[in-house]
Short mmCIF file of C-alpha atoms and ligand atoms in Angstrom, two decimals:
data_model
loop_
_atom_site.label_atom_id
_atom_site.label_comp_id
_atom_site.label_asym_id
_atom_site.label_seq_id
_atom_site.Cartn_x
_atom_site.Cartn_y
_atom_site.Cartn_z
CA MET A 1 -1.32 -17.87 -26.02
CA SER A 2 -2.70 -17.28 -22.62
CA THR A 3 -0.34 -16.56 -19.71
CA ILE A 4 -2.51 -18.40 -17.22
CA GLN A 5 -1.95 -22.12 -17.52
CA LEU A 6 -3.50 -24.38 -14.90
CA ARG A 7 -2.21 -27.96 -14.86
CA THR A 8 -4.08 -28.87 -11.70
CA SER A 9 -7.06 -27.58 -9.77
CA ILE A 10 -6.00 -24.81 -7.30
CA PRO A 11 -4.52 -25.48 -4.89
CA GLY A 12 -2.67 -28.45 -6.47
CA PRO A 13 -1.58 -31.59 -4.68
CA ARG A 14 1.96 -30.15 -3.80
CA SER A 15 0.52 -26.92 -2.54
CA GLN A 16 -1.86 -28.94 -0.36
CA ALA A 17 0.75 -31.01 1.02
CA LEU A 18 2.93 -28.02 1.90
CA MET A 19 -0.21 -26.49 3.56
CA ARG A 20 -0.50 -29.37 5.77
CA ARG A 21 3.10 -29.14 6.89
CA ARG A 22 2.68 -25.38 7.26
CA ASN A 23 -0.35 -25.79 9.46
CA ALA A 24 1.69 -28.12 11.80
CA ALA A 25 4.68 -25.85 11.90
CA VAL A 26 3.50 -22.23 11.60
CA PRO A 27 0.86 -20.44 13.72
CA GLN A 28 -2.38 -19.32 12.21
CA ALA A 29 -1.54 -15.72 12.68
CA ALA A 30 0.81 -15.75 9.64
CA TYR A 31 -2.08 -15.34 7.24
CA HIS A 32 -2.02 -16.50 3.60
CA ALA A 33 -4.51 -14.87 1.17
CA THR A 34 -4.16 -17.86 -1.16
CA PRO A 35 -3.39 -21.51 -0.48
CA VAL A 36 -0.79 -21.72 -3.25
CA PHE A 37 2.90 -22.14 -2.69
CA ILE A 38 5.15 -20.29 -5.17
CA ALA A 39 8.05 -22.02 -6.99
CA LYS A 40 9.03 -19.14 -9.23
CA GLY A 41 8.22 -15.58 -10.15
CA GLU A 42 9.01 -13.40 -13.16
CA GLY A 43 7.55 -10.03 -14.00
CA ALA A 44 3.79 -10.28 -13.21
CA VAL A 45 3.68 -14.09 -13.40
CA ILE A 46 4.22 -16.77 -10.80
CA GLU A 47 4.58 -20.43 -11.20
CA ASP A 48 3.47 -22.59 -8.31
CA VAL A 49 4.89 -25.92 -7.00
CA ASP A 50 2.47 -27.83 -9.13
CA GLY A 51 3.55 -26.12 -12.29
CA ASN A 52 0.49 -23.78 -12.55
CA ARG A 53 1.23 -20.31 -14.09
CA MET A 54 -0.74 -17.45 -12.52
CA ILE A 55 -0.99 -13.81 -12.89
CA ASP A 56 -0.07 -11.92 -9.81
CA PHE A 57 -2.33 -8.81 -9.00
CA ALA A 58 -0.98 -8.64 -5.35
CA GLY A 59 2.77 -8.12 -6.10
CA GLY A 60 3.66 -9.14 -2.53
CA ILE A 61 1.15 -6.53 -1.13
CA GLY A 62 2.56 -3.76 -3.39
CA CYS A 63 6.24 -4.67 -3.02
CA LEU A 64 6.80 -5.69 -6.60
CA ASN A 65 5.98 -2.50 -8.69
CA THR A 66 9.08 -3.35 -10.81
CA GLY A 67 8.01 -7.00 -10.94
CA HIS A 68 9.20 -10.43 -9.76
CA ARG A 69 13.02 -10.61 -10.18
CA ALA A 70 13.41 -7.58 -12.29
CA PRO A 71 16.60 -8.42 -14.15
CA SER A 72 18.55 -5.21 -13.21
CA VAL A 73 17.47 -5.59 -9.57
CA VAL A 74 18.66 -9.21 -9.46
CA GLU A 75 21.98 -8.15 -11.22
CA ALA A 76 22.43 -5.39 -8.56
CA ILE A 77 21.80 -7.79 -5.67
CA ARG A 78 24.20 -10.44 -7.27
CA ARG A 79 27.08 -7.91 -7.53
CA GLN A 80 26.59 -7.08 -3.88
CA LEU A 81 26.60 -10.81 -2.93
CA ASP A 82 30.21 -10.90 -4.21
CA ARG A 83 31.39 -7.94 -2.09
CA PHE A 84 29.92 -8.20 1.36
CA LEU A 85 26.46 -9.07 2.83
CA HIS A 86 26.20 -7.21 6.13
CA THR A 87 28.26 -4.95 8.28
CA SER A 88 25.46 -3.11 10.14
CA VAL A 89 25.77 0.54 8.96
CA ASN A 90 26.05 1.50 12.72
CA VAL A 91 29.60 -0.18 12.56
CA LEU A 92 30.81 0.13 8.95
CA PRO A 93 29.07 2.43 6.43
CA TYR A 94 29.04 1.79 2.58
CA GLU A 95 28.47 3.99 -0.40
CA SER A 96 24.99 2.53 -1.55
CA TYR A 97 23.46 3.67 1.77
CA VAL A 98 24.51 7.28 1.06
CA SER A 99 23.80 7.15 -2.80
CA LEU A 100 20.31 5.87 -2.01
CA ALA A 101 19.71 8.69 0.58
CA GLU A 102 20.89 11.28 -2.01
CA ARG A 103 18.45 9.74 -4.58
CA LEU A 104 15.46 9.88 -2.34
CA ASN A 105 16.28 13.38 -1.02
CA ALA A 106 16.13 14.55 -4.65
CA LEU A 107 13.17 12.43 -5.76
CA THR A 108 10.76 13.13 -3.00
CA PRO A 109 8.41 16.15 -3.27
CA GLY A 110 9.58 19.53 -1.93
CA LYS A 111 12.63 21.47 -3.03
CA PHE A 112 13.98 22.10 0.45
CA ALA A 113 17.09 20.35 1.91
CA LYS A 114 16.34 16.80 2.93
CA LYS A 115 17.87 13.79 4.63
CA THR A 116 17.02 10.09 4.68
CA ILE A 117 17.55 7.32 7.07
CA PHE A 118 16.83 3.54 6.48
CA PHE A 119 14.99 0.86 8.29
CA ASN A 120 13.60 -2.72 7.34
CA THR A 121 9.79 -2.56 7.28
CA GLY A 122 6.92 -0.22 6.75
CA ALA A 123 6.03 -0.30 10.39
CA GLU A 124 9.51 0.66 11.47
CA ALA A 125 9.31 3.57 8.99
CA THR A 126 6.14 4.79 10.44
CA GLU A 127 7.29 4.36 14.22
CA ASN A 128 10.51 6.20 13.43
CA ALA A 129 8.77 9.13 11.69
CA ILE A 130 6.82 9.51 14.81
CA LYS A 131 9.98 9.29 16.90
CA ILE A 132 11.58 12.02 14.73
CA ALA A 133 8.42 14.23 14.89
CA ARG A 134 8.13 13.92 18.58
CA PHE A 135 11.82 14.60 19.20
CA TYR A 136 11.90 17.66 16.83
CA THR A 137 8.63 19.35 18.08
CA LYS A 138 8.87 18.30 21.77
CA ARG A 139 5.15 17.66 21.53
CA PRO A 140 3.47 14.32 22.50
CA ALA A 141 0.27 13.96 20.48
CA ILE A 142 -0.20 12.36 17.12
CA ILE A 143 -3.29 12.41 14.91
CA SER A 144 -4.02 9.57 12.59
CA PHE A 145 -7.08 8.65 10.51
CA GLU A 146 -9.89 6.32 10.68
CA ASP A 147 -9.39 3.40 8.21
CA ALA A 148 -5.66 4.05 8.30
CA PHE A 149 -3.02 1.22 8.37
CA HIS A 150 0.51 1.85 9.45
CA GLY A 151 1.80 -1.53 10.55
CA ARG A 152 1.70 -4.23 13.25
CA THR A 153 4.28 -3.08 15.88
CA TYR A 154 2.84 -1.44 18.97
CA MET A 155 3.04 2.27 17.86
CA ALA A 156 2.00 1.33 14.42
CA MET A 157 -1.01 -0.56 15.75
CA ALA A 158 -1.94 2.51 17.76
CA LEU A 159 -1.88 4.53 14.58
CA THR A 160 -3.79 2.02 12.70
CA SER A 161 -7.73 2.00 12.74
CA LYS A 162 -9.02 -1.41 11.77
CA THR A 163 -9.76 -3.43 14.89
CA HIS A 164 -9.99 -7.06 13.54
CA PRO A 165 -7.64 -8.68 12.86
CA TYR A 166 -4.97 -5.87 13.60
CA LYS A 167 -5.75 -4.62 17.10
CA ALA A 168 -8.30 -6.46 19.02
CA GLY A 169 -6.84 -8.51 21.83
CA PHE A 170 -3.47 -6.74 21.68
CA GLU A 171 -4.40 -3.79 23.90
CA PRO A 172 -3.10 -1.52 25.46
CA PHE A 173 -1.48 0.67 22.91
CA PRO A 174 0.90 3.50 23.23
CA GLY A 175 -1.06 6.70 24.29
CA ASP A 176 -1.56 10.13 22.84
CA VAL A 177 -2.81 8.99 19.47
CA TYR A 178 -6.03 10.60 18.36
CA ARG A 179 -8.16 9.53 15.34
CA ILE A 180 -10.15 11.64 12.94
CA PRO A 181 -12.24 10.71 9.92
CA TYR A 182 -10.50 10.28 6.53
CA ALA A 183 -11.90 11.89 3.33
CA TYR A 184 -13.88 8.65 2.60
CA CYS A 185 -16.55 10.33 0.47
CA TYR A 186 -18.41 7.07 -0.37
CA ARG A 187 -18.92 6.52 3.40
CA CYS A 188 -18.72 10.05 4.77
CA SER A 189 -18.41 10.00 8.69
CA TYR A 190 -20.41 13.33 8.57
CA SER A 191 -23.06 12.01 6.07
CA LEU A 192 -22.13 14.97 3.84
CA GLN A 193 -21.74 14.98 -0.04
CA TYR A 194 -18.80 16.06 -1.97
CA PRO A 195 -18.35 18.80 -3.29
CA SER A 196 -20.99 20.58 -1.47
CA CYS A 197 -19.31 19.54 1.83
CA GLU A 198 -16.32 21.71 0.94
CA VAL A 199 -14.11 19.00 2.51
CA HIS A 200 -15.56 19.48 5.94
CA CYS A 201 -13.54 16.49 7.11
CA ALA A 202 -10.37 18.47 6.68
CA HIS A 203 -11.50 21.64 8.23
CA HIS A 204 -13.13 19.82 11.15
CA ILE A 205 -9.56 19.15 12.48
CA GLU A 206 -9.75 22.70 14.02
CA ASP A 207 -12.74 21.52 16.04
CA THR A 208 -10.65 18.55 17.21
CA PHE A 209 -8.15 20.97 18.50
CA LYS A 210 -10.81 22.57 20.77
CA ARG A 211 -12.53 19.37 21.96
CA VAL A 212 -10.09 16.61 21.78
CA VAL A 213 -6.39 17.63 21.82
CA ALA A 214 -4.83 21.07 21.87
CA ALA A 215 -3.04 22.00 18.63
CA GLU A 216 0.13 22.97 20.63
CA SER A 217 0.24 19.49 21.94
CA VAL A 218 0.24 17.78 18.56
CA ALA A 219 3.48 16.84 16.99
CA ALA A 220 2.27 15.45 13.72
CA VAL A 221 -0.67 14.26 11.57
CA ILE A 222 0.15 10.99 9.85
CA VAL A 223 -1.76 10.29 6.70
CA GLU A 224 -1.70 7.79 3.81
CA PRO A 225 -2.15 9.90 0.63
CA ILE A 226 -4.44 7.16 -0.59
CA LEU A 227 -5.63 4.63 2.04
CA GLY A 228 -3.94 1.19 1.40
CA GLU A 229 -5.43 -1.54 3.70
CA GLY A 230 -8.29 0.81 4.31
CA GLY A 231 -9.59 0.26 0.79
CA PHE A 232 -7.82 2.49 -1.71
CA VAL A 233 -9.85 5.48 -0.58
CA THR A 234 -8.77 8.41 -2.73
CA PRO A 235 -9.50 12.00 -1.17
CA PRO A 236 -10.80 14.66 -3.29
CA ARG A 237 -8.07 17.09 -4.51
CA GLU A 238 -9.04 19.85 -2.02
CA PHE A 239 -8.49 17.71 1.13
CA TYR A 240 -4.55 18.05 1.20
CA PRO A 241 -4.26 21.74 0.68
CA VAL A 242 -6.62 22.37 3.66
CA LEU A 243 -4.92 19.74 5.82
CA ALA A 244 -1.38 21.06 4.99
CA GLU A 245 -2.41 24.71 5.70
CA ILE A 246 -3.87 23.73 9.14
CA CYS A 247 -0.80 21.74 10.01
CA ARG A 248 1.51 24.74 8.95
CA LYS A 249 -0.64 27.18 10.91
CA HIS A 250 -0.22 25.27 14.09
CA GLY A 251 3.37 24.11 13.75
CA ILE A 252 2.27 20.55 13.39
CA LEU A 253 4.34 18.18 11.01
CA LEU A 254 2.71 16.35 8.31
CA ILE A 255 3.85 12.81 7.87
CA ALA A 256 2.97 11.03 4.56
CA ASP A 257 2.87 7.24 4.85
CA GLU A 258 3.81 6.33 1.22
CA VAL A 259 4.58 2.66 2.14
CA GLN A 260 1.89 1.36 -0.17
CA THR A 261 1.35 4.41 -2.53
CA GLY A 262 5.07 5.00 -3.40
CA PHE A 263 7.26 4.11 -6.27
CA SER A 264 4.95 4.80 -9.22
CA ARG A 265 1.86 2.89 -7.94
CA THR A 266 -0.37 6.09 -8.45
CA GLY A 267 1.17 7.25 -11.70
CA ALA A 268 3.73 9.48 -9.89
CA THR A 269 6.85 8.48 -8.02
CA PHE A 270 5.05 9.44 -4.80
CA ALA A 271 1.28 9.83 -4.53
CA CYS A 272 1.83 13.22 -2.76
CA GLU A 273 2.82 14.60 -6.07
CA ARG A 274 -0.64 13.72 -7.48
CA PHE A 275 -1.99 16.15 -4.78
CA GLY A 276 0.60 18.79 -4.72
CA LEU A 277 1.47 17.88 -1.24
CA GLU A 278 4.90 18.40 0.17
CA PRO A 279 4.97 16.63 3.48
CA ASP A 280 7.62 17.23 6.30
CA LEU A 281 8.42 13.61 6.51
CA ILE A 282 7.76 10.62 4.20
CA ALA A 283 7.68 7.07 5.33
CA MET A 284 8.36 4.45 2.59
CA ALA A 285 9.04 0.71 2.19
CA LYS A 286 7.54 -1.96 0.06
CA SER A 287 8.46 -1.51 -3.54
CA LEU A 288 11.49 0.53 -2.63
CA GLY A 289 13.53 -2.65 -2.20
CA GLY A 290 12.37 -4.43 -5.38
CA GLY A 291 11.43 -7.51 -3.22
CA LEU A 292 13.93 -7.17 -0.46
CA PRO A 293 13.02 -5.71 2.87
CA LEU A 294 13.99 -1.99 3.06
CA ALA A 295 12.22 1.05 4.47
CA ALA A 296 13.24 4.81 4.65
CA VAL A 297 12.07 8.08 6.22
CA THR A 298 12.93 11.12 4.21
CA GLY A 299 12.29 14.59 5.45
CA ARG A 300 13.25 18.11 6.03
CA ALA A 301 16.93 18.22 6.97
CA GLU A 302 16.38 20.19 10.10
CA ILE A 303 13.72 17.82 11.52
CA MET A 304 15.73 14.75 10.40
CA ASP A 305 18.83 16.03 12.27
CA ALA A 306 16.95 16.48 15.51
CA PRO A 307 17.66 13.20 17.13
CA GLY A 308 21.25 12.72 18.05
CA SER A 309 23.78 10.10 17.08
CA GLY A 310 22.62 6.53 17.65
CA GLN A 311 19.03 7.62 18.64
CA LEU A 312 17.62 5.98 15.46
CA GLY A 313 18.51 2.97 13.49
CA GLY A 314 18.71 -0.88 13.83
CA THR A 315 21.20 -3.74 13.28
CA PHE A 316 19.85 -4.64 9.69
CA ALA A 317 18.44 -1.22 8.80
CA GLY A 318 19.56 -0.27 5.24
CA ASN A 319 20.96 -3.75 4.36
CA PRO A 320 23.55 -3.29 1.53
CA ALA A 321 21.91 -5.73 -0.94
CA ALA A 322 18.53 -4.05 -0.33
CA CYS A 323 20.25 -0.52 -0.95
CA GLU A 324 21.68 -1.85 -4.24
CA ALA A 325 18.33 -3.39 -5.25
CA ALA A 326 16.53 0.09 -4.45
CA LEU A 327 18.98 1.97 -6.68
CA ALA A 328 18.16 -0.30 -9.42
CA VAL A 329 14.44 0.11 -8.73
CA LEU A 330 14.78 3.87 -9.07
CA ASP A 331 16.65 3.46 -12.35
CA ILE A 332 13.77 1.18 -13.86
CA ILE A 333 11.11 3.75 -12.59
CA GLU A 334 13.01 6.46 -14.52
CA LYS A 335 14.19 4.52 -17.63
CA GLU A 336 10.99 2.59 -18.17
CA ASN A 337 8.65 5.44 -17.28
CA LEU A 338 6.71 3.43 -14.79
CA ASN A 339 4.61 6.45 -13.93
CA ALA A 340 3.17 6.63 -17.39
CA ARG A 341 2.73 2.83 -17.39
CA ALA A 342 0.80 3.05 -14.20
CA ASN A 343 -1.51 5.56 -15.59
CA HIS A 344 -1.98 3.43 -18.69
CA LEU A 345 -2.78 0.28 -16.56
CA GLY A 346 -5.34 2.42 -14.57
CA GLU A 347 -7.06 3.50 -17.73
CA MET A 348 -7.27 -0.03 -18.94
CA PHE A 349 -8.84 -1.16 -15.71
CA ARG A 350 -11.29 1.95 -15.58
CA LYS A 351 -12.63 1.28 -18.92
CA ARG A 352 -13.53 -2.32 -18.04
CA ALA A 353 -14.69 -1.42 -14.51
CA ALA A 354 -17.07 1.39 -15.86
CA GLU A 355 -18.83 -1.37 -17.79
CA TRP A 356 -19.00 -3.81 -14.79
CA GLN A 357 -20.47 -0.90 -12.80
CA ARG A 358 -23.24 -0.35 -15.39
CA ARG A 359 -23.88 -4.07 -15.42
CA TRP A 360 -23.73 -5.04 -11.66
CA GLU A 361 -25.29 -3.55 -8.59
CA LEU A 362 -22.48 -5.30 -6.68
CA ILE A 363 -19.98 -2.64 -7.72
CA GLY A 364 -20.52 0.23 -5.38
CA GLU A 365 -17.54 2.38 -6.29
CA VAL A 366 -14.67 2.33 -8.65
CA ARG A 367 -11.76 4.45 -7.35
CA GLY A 368 -8.17 5.10 -7.36
CA LEU A 369 -5.17 6.90 -9.12
CA GLY A 370 -2.85 5.51 -11.74
CA ALA A 371 -2.44 1.68 -11.02
CA MET A 372 -3.84 1.97 -7.52
CA GLN A 373 -7.27 0.96 -8.52
CA ALA A 374 -10.11 -0.72 -6.49
CA LEU A 375 -13.69 -1.84 -6.57
CA GLU A 376 -15.81 -1.45 -3.50
CA LEU A 377 -18.44 -4.15 -3.42
CA VAL A 378 -21.92 -3.64 -1.87
CA ARG A 379 -25.03 -5.76 -1.51
CA SER A 380 -27.25 -2.69 -2.51
CA ARG A 381 -26.27 0.62 -3.97
CA ALA A 382 -29.10 2.21 -1.93
CA THR A 383 -27.92 0.93 1.50
CA ARG A 384 -24.14 0.49 0.61
CA GLU A 385 -24.14 -2.48 2.70
CA PRO A 386 -20.64 -4.03 2.45
CA ALA A 387 -20.51 -7.29 0.37
CA ASP A 388 -17.66 -8.82 2.42
CA ALA A 389 -18.69 -12.46 1.80
CA GLU A 390 -19.07 -11.67 -1.85
CA THR A 391 -15.66 -9.90 -1.94
CA LYS A 392 -13.99 -13.10 -0.58
CA GLU A 393 -15.87 -15.31 -3.13
CA VAL A 394 -14.58 -13.09 -6.01
CA SER A 395 -11.09 -13.35 -4.71
CA GLN A 396 -11.31 -17.03 -4.30
CA TYR A 397 -12.79 -17.52 -7.78
CA CYS A 398 -9.97 -15.40 -9.09
CA TYR A 399 -7.04 -17.67 -7.67
CA GLU A 400 -8.84 -20.88 -8.62
CA HIS A 401 -8.69 -19.46 -12.14
CA GLY A 402 -5.10 -18.27 -12.19
CA LEU A 403 -5.36 -14.80 -10.80
CA ILE A 404 -3.97 -13.71 -7.45
CA THR A 405 -5.90 -10.80 -6.00
CA ILE A 406 -6.05 -9.44 -2.46
CA THR A 407 -8.84 -7.58 -0.66
CA ALA A 408 -8.94 -4.57 1.64
CA GLY A 409 -11.21 -2.06 3.46
CA SER A 410 -12.34 -1.72 6.98
CA TYR A 411 -15.39 -3.74 5.94
CA SER A 412 -13.33 -6.19 3.93
CA ASN A 413 -15.29 -5.43 0.86
CA VAL A 414 -12.75 -4.01 -1.52
CA ILE A 415 -10.78 -5.74 -4.37
CA ARG A 416 -7.52 -3.93 -4.91
CA LEU A 417 -5.08 -3.97 -7.71
CA LEU A 418 -1.57 -4.12 -6.83
CA MET A 419 -0.09 -5.93 -9.89
CA PRO A 420 3.43 -5.29 -10.98
CA ILE A 421 3.55 -2.16 -12.98
CA VAL A 422 5.63 -4.02 -15.53
CA ILE A 423 2.76 -6.30 -16.34
CA THR A 424 2.09 -6.45 -20.06
CA ASP A 425 -1.08 -5.28 -21.75
CA ALA A 426 -2.02 -8.82 -22.72
CA GLN A 427 -1.45 -10.13 -19.30
CA MET A 428 -3.49 -7.20 -17.88
CA ASP A 429 -6.34 -7.97 -20.28
CA GLU A 430 -6.27 -11.60 -19.41
CA ALA A 431 -6.23 -10.95 -15.71
CA LEU A 432 -9.17 -8.43 -16.06
CA ASP A 433 -11.13 -11.19 -18.05
CA VAL A 434 -10.79 -13.41 -14.93
CA LEU A 435 -11.81 -10.75 -12.61
CA GLU A 436 -14.78 -9.99 -14.79
CA ALA A 437 -15.79 -13.68 -14.85
CA ALA A 438 -15.42 -13.81 -11.09
CA LEU A 439 -17.74 -10.81 -10.70
CA ALA A 440 -20.21 -12.35 -13.12
CA ALA A 441 -20.02 -15.73 -11.28
CA VAL A 442 -20.66 -14.10 -7.83
CA THR A 443 -23.38 -11.60 -8.95
CA GLU A 444 -25.15 -13.85 -11.46
CA LYS A 445 -24.26 -17.10 -9.66
CA LYS A 446 -23.06 -18.23 -13.03
CA SER A 447 -21.00 -21.51 -13.29
CA ALA A 448 -17.34 -21.07 -13.56
CA ILE A 449 -15.68 -20.14 -16.89
CA PRO A 450 -13.90 -22.79 -18.63
CA GLN A 451 -10.30 -23.57 -17.30
CA MET A 452 -7.69 -21.84 -19.33
CA ALA A 453 -5.24 -24.20 -20.62
C1 PLP B 1 0.41 2.44 4.34
C2 PLP B 1 1.28 1.27 5.04
N1 PLP B 1 2.04 1.52 6.11
C3 PLP B 1 2.64 0.72 6.73
C4 PLP B 1 2.63 -0.62 6.54
C5 PLP B 1 3.54 -1.61 7.27
O1 PLP B 1 4.39 -2.16 6.44
P1 PLP B 1 5.12 -3.44 6.84
O2 PLP B 1 4.18 -4.61 6.80
O3 PLP B 1 6.36 -3.48 5.98
O4 PLP B 1 5.55 -3.34 8.36
C6 PLP B 1 1.88 -1.01 5.41
C7 PLP B 1 1.66 -2.34 5.03
O5 PLP B 1 0.88 -2.70 4.43
C8 PLP B 1 0.99 0.00 4.65
O6 PLP B 1 0.32 -0.44 3.69
#
């Protein structure tokens, strides 16, 4: 029996009524990728307020690698509800905060001594990683990448690349942030070809030190191991060794933003492991809390200890229920071997996507690692003109047929997969059937597939 069960057209009448109330009460800036209101979620499946069952390929934008309401996560939160809900760790500490720091210190790449501090959101994690790096190095400048996304607060916006909708109109941003091209081989900023380019983009940072900002002024380079919002762009394996060596040579810290790539998404607990990268600081959030807001910065102990008492933190940072949830998430990753599962899901997708690429000009590139997979859609393979409107159509077709997907990319032409990694093979196949039908409908202008009952 199919998982997707649609009782109404999408959005159904209850979702539509709620959307009318939402439009009157909530500003348009709080965007929704789908016009569907959820009633309940379980694993990789959601049920909406009209009783429609849909497969979730967005997972709360990568926050639900362990699925909606993973039973052990819910149980851990429940146990915490019976003890205490909030103290502010700045006032009264609790054991789960320390246990989670110990676990992350041990789990993150690098065998050196580490320490961890907690926050609430990804933007807070990236902001604080910058605070720590500047404080430790006593240097002002930060280098971030084209197509990067690091959040919506002011420093995070300064680090972020995409202008619309994230930055335009919100200027001015904090200074001393310099942007360099990412290893986006499909749209190389230097018009070179991999591998003959010999990762020129990584080596070119030495030129940036001569022409843009002096190396001795740079506190840190912040990088997403694989771009998230930027379109799941996956650098070639030579990129990070070169970048890391240049940073080391100049005493510049390397910060990995694993907010979207972390917690098994790429087939390793952290994407850095896939590249043999041992960053000085790692920012994380999203799937860490299993659905509750929780973020962390883990890094070399001597760097993390640079700011003094009270210089980092926040009232809610490291909430006790979220820390308990995160401990349960780490157990699931280990016990259910989510890393292997992510690689399996990635292979399932790649097999199907290779066939789609043979069939349809629309699929410009298929890329990713593990379960962090994406399709970049183009109007022509020759010109690589981004197919942004078609991408929107594919996504709309999907939710109208019971699959929630989200898009990405600086040109809004990427379909990205962020399904819970606990999704079953049968659900994954069913979801890919819908995605295939959507691609067929958009490219071949076919009529919609029959509604699944
Ligand atoms: C790589 C990366 N960094 C930072 C953020 C910001 O996280 P948050 O939305 O929790 O502030 C995101 C969010 O999508 C992200 O993908």
